[in-house]
Short mmCIF file of C-alpha atoms in Angstrom, two decimals:
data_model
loop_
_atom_site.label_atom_id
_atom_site.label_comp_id
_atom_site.label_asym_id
_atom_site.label_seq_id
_atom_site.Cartn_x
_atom_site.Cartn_y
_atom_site.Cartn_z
CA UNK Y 171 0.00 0.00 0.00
CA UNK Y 172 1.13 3.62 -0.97
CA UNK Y 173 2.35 5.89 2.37
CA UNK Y 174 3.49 8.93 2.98
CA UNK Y 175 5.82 10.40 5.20
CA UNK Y 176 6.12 13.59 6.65
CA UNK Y 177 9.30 13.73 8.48
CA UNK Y 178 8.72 16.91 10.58
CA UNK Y 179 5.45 17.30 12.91
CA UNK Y 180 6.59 20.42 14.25
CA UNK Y 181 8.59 23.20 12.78
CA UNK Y 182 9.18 26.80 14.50
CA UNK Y 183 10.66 29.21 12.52
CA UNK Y 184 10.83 33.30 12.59
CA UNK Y 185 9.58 35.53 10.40
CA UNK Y 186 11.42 35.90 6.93
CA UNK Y 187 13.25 32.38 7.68
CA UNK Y 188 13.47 30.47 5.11
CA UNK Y 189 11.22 26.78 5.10
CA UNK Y 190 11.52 23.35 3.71
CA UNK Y 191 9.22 20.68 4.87
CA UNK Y 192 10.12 16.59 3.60
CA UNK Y 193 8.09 14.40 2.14
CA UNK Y 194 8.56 10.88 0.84
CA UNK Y 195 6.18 8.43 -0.76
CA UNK Y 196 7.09 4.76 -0.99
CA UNK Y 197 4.97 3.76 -4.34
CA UNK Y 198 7.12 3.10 -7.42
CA UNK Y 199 3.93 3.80 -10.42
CA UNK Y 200 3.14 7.02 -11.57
CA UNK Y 201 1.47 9.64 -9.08
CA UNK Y 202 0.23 13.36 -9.18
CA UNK Y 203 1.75 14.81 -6.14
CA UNK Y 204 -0.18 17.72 -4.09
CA UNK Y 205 0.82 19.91 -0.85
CA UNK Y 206 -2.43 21.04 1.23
CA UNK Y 207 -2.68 23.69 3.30
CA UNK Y 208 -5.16 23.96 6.38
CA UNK Y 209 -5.16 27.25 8.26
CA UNK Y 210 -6.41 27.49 11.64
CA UNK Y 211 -10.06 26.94 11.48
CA UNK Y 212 -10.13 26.97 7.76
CA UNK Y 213 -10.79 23.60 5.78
CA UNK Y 214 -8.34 22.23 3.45
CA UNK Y 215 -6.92 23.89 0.74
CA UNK Y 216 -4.67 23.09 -2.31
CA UNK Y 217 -1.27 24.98 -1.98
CA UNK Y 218 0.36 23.29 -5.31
CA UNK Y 219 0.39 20.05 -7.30
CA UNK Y 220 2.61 18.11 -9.40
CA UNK Y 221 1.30 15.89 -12.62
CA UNK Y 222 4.00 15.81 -15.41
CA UNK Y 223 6.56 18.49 -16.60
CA UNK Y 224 8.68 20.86 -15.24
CA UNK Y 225 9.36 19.13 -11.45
CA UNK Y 226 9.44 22.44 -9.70
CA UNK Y 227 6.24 23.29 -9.38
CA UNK Y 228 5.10 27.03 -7.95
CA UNK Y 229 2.08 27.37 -6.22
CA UNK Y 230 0.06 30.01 -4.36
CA UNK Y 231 1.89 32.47 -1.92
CA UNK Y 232 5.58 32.44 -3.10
CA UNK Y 233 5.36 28.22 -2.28
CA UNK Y 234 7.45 25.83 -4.57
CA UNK Y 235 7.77 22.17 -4.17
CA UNK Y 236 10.22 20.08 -5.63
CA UNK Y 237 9.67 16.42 -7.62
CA UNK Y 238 12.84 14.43 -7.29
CA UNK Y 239 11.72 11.31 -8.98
CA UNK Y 240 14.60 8.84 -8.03
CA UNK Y 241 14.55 10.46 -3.68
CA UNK Y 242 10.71 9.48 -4.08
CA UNK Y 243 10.49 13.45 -2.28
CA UNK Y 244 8.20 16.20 -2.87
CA UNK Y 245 9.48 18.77 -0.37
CA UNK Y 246 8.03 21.98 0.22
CA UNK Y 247 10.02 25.17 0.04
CA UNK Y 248 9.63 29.27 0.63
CA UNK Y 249 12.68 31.26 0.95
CA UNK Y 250 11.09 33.82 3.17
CA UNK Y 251 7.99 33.04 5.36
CA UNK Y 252 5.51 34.78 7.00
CA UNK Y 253 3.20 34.83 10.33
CA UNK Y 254 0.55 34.19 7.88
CA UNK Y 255 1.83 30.84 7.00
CA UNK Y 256 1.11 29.72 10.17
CA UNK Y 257 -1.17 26.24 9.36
CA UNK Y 258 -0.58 22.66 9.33
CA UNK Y 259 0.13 21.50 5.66
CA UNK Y 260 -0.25 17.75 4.01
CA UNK Y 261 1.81 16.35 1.75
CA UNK Y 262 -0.70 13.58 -0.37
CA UNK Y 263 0.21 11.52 -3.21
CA UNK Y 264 -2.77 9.68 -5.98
CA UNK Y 265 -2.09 6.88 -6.99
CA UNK Y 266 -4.36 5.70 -10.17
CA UNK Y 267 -5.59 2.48 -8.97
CA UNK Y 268 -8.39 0.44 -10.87
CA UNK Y 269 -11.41 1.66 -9.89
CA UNK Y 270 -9.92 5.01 -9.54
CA UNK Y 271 -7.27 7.93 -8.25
CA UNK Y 272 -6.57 7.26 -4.12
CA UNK Y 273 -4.88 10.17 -2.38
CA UNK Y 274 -3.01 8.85 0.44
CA UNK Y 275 -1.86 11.77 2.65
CA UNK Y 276 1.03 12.19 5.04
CA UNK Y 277 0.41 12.98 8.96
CA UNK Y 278 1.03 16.74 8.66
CA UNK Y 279 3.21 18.89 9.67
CA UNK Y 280 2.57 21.60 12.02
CA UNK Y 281 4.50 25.20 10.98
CA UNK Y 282 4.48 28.30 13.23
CA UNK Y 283 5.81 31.40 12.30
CA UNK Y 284 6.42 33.58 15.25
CA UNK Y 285 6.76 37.51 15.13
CA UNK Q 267 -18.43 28.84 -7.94
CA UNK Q 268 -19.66 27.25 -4.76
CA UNK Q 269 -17.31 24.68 -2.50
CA UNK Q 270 -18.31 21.87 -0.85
CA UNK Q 271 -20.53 22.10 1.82
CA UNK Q 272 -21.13 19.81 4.79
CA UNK Q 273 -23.13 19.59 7.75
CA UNK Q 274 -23.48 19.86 10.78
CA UNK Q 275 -20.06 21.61 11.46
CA UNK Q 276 -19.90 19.77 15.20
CA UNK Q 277 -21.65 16.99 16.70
CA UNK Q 278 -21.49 15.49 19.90
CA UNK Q 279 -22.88 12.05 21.14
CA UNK Q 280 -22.53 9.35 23.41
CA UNK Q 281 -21.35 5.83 22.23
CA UNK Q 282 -23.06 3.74 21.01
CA UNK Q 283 -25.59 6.50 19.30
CA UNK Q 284 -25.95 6.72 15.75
CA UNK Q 285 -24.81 10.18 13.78
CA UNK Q 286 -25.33 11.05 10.46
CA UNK Q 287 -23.32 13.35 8.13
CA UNK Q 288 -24.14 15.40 4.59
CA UNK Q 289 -22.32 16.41 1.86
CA UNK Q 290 -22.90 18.09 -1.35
CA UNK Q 291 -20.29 18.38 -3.57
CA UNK Q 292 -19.25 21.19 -5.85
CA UNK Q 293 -21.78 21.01 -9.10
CA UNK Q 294 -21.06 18.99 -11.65
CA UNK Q 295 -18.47 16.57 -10.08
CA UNK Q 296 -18.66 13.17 -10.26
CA UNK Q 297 -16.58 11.83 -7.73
CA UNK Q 298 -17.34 11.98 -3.98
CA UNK Q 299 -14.76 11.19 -1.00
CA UNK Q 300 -15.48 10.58 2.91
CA UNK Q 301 -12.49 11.00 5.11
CA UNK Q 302 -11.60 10.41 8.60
CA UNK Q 303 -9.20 12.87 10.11
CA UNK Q 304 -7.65 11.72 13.77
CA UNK Q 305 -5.88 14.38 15.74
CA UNK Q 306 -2.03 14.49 14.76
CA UNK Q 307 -3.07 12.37 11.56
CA UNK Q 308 -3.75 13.27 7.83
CA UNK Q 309 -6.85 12.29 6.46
CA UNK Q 310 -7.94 8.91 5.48
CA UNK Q 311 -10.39 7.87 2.88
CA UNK Q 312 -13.19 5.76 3.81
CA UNK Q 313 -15.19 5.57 0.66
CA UNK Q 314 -15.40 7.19 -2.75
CA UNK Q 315 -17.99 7.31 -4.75
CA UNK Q 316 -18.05 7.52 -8.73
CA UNK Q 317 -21.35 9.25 -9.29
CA UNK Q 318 -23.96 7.07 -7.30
CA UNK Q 319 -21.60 3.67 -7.70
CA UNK Q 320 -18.93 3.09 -4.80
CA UNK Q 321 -15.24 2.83 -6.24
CA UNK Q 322 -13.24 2.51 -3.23
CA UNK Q 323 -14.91 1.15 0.72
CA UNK Q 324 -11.70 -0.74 1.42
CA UNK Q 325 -10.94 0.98 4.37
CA UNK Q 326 -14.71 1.72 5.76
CA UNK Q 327 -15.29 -0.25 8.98
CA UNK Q 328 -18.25 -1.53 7.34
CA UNK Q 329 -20.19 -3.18 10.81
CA UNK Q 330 -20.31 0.60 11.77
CA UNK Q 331 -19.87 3.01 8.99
CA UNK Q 332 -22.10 3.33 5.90
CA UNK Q 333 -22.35 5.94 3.04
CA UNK Q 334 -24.98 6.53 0.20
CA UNK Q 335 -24.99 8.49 -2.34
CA UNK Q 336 -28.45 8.31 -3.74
CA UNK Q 337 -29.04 10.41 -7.28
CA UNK Q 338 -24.89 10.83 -7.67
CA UNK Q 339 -25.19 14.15 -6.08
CA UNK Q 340 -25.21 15.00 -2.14
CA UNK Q 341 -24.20 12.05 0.39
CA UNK Q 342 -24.60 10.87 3.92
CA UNK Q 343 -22.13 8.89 5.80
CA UNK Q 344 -23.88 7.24 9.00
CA UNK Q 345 -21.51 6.08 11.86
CA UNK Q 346 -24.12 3.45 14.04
CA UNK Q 347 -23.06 2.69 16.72
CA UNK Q 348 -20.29 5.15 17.58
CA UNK Q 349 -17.52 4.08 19.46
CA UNK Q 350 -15.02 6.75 21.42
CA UNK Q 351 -12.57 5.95 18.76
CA UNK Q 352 -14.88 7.40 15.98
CA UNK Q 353 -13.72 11.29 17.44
CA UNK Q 354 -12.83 12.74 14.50
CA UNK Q 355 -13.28 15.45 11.89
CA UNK Q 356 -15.30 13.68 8.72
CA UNK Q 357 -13.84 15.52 5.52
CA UNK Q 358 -16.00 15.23 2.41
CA UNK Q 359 -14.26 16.40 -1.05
CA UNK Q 360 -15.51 15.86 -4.63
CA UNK Q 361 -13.60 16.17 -8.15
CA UNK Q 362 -14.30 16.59 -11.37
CA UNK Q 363 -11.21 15.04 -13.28
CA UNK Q 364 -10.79 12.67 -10.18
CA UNK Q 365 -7.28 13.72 -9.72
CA UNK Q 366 -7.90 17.39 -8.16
CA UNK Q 367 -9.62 17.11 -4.62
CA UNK Q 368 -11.70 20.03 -3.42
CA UNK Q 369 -12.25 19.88 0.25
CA UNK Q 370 -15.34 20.79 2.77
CA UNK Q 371 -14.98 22.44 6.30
CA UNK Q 372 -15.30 18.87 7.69
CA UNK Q 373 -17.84 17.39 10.41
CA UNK Q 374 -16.05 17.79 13.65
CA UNK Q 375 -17.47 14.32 15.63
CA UNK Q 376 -16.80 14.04 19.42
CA UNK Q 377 -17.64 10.68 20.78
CA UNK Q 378 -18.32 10.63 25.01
#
């Protein structure tokens, strides 16, 4: 079965820091790769995906994620973040299976920017 | 364009009651996903539904859980009898290409 791991559960970091948060699947096929974002009392929300092409992906709010095809990674990155990017954020990987696409997501990891 | 919109936002019941959930998905998409989310865990599906036909219930504790999705449009997931364990916040999200996700505010479910 496909899993994903999140290495990082917590991260603190200061303002203007700069972030990178791991991820690693373990299934060998072809996948479309996402980040989520969930801010604090907000529901999920896609921050970036990844289905063919260019492996660094840009998404919303200066993010950019990284597909390193032969690592199995799709880490996270923003050179400079903010107190706004305070939110837990998923890492989930679909799989196409044969009845359909599964998105198995990672446990999270938990980023707080402080002033 | 409208999201995905579930209720009620927070329920609270005693074990062994029954609880019921609704979702309607974004217009026009054909796929329909229950998840569980645990505290400190990601979500996990429990059923996905390809218009009104189910795709994927591998992981749906089936003596408990059970989901409809009458018409292929909203759905109810039904949790009877609810164990402690159950405490969690039910996600539902719908697609249209079945790739892209798109994710409701989530049932918050607290078990006593």
């Amino acid at each position: 079965a496909q899993s994903v791991s999140q290495h990082n559960h917590h991260v603190i970091l200061s303002e203007a820091a700069s972030l990178e948060l791991g991820c690693n699947y373990s299934y060998g096929g072809t996948v479309n790769l996402f980040w989520y974002v969930q801010y604090p009392g907000q529901h999920l929300q896609l921050l970036l995906k990844y289905f063919s092409g260019d492996p660094l992906v840009k998404g919303i709010k200066g993010f950019e994620a990284e597909f390193i095809k032969s690592k199995f990674s799709f880490n996270l990155r923003k050179p400079s973040v903010q107190w706004s990017d305070t939110a837990e954020y998923f890492c989930a990987v679909n799989e196409a299976t044969g009845g359909g696409n599964k998105l198995t997501f990672g446990t999270g990891t938990q980023l707080k920017v402080e002033l | 364009e409208a999201g995905v919109a579930q209720s009620p936002r927070y329920k609270i019941i005693e074990k062994r009651q029954s609880v019921a959930f609704w979702c309607n998905p974004i217009s026009g998409h054909a796929t329909l996903y229950w998840y569980q989310q645990i505290l400190g865990q990601g979500p996990k599906l429990l059923i996905q539904f390809q218009n009104n036909g189910v795709v994927d219930d591998s992981q749906l504790p089936k003596d408990r859980f059970s989901a409809e999705r009458l018409k292929g449009v909203d759905s109810t997931l039904k949790i009877q009898p609810a164990k402690l364990e159950d405490s969690a916040v039910y996600l539902c999200a719908s697609s249209l290409d079945g790739q892209q996700q798109y994710f409701g505010p989530g049932t918050r479910l607290t078990v006593t």
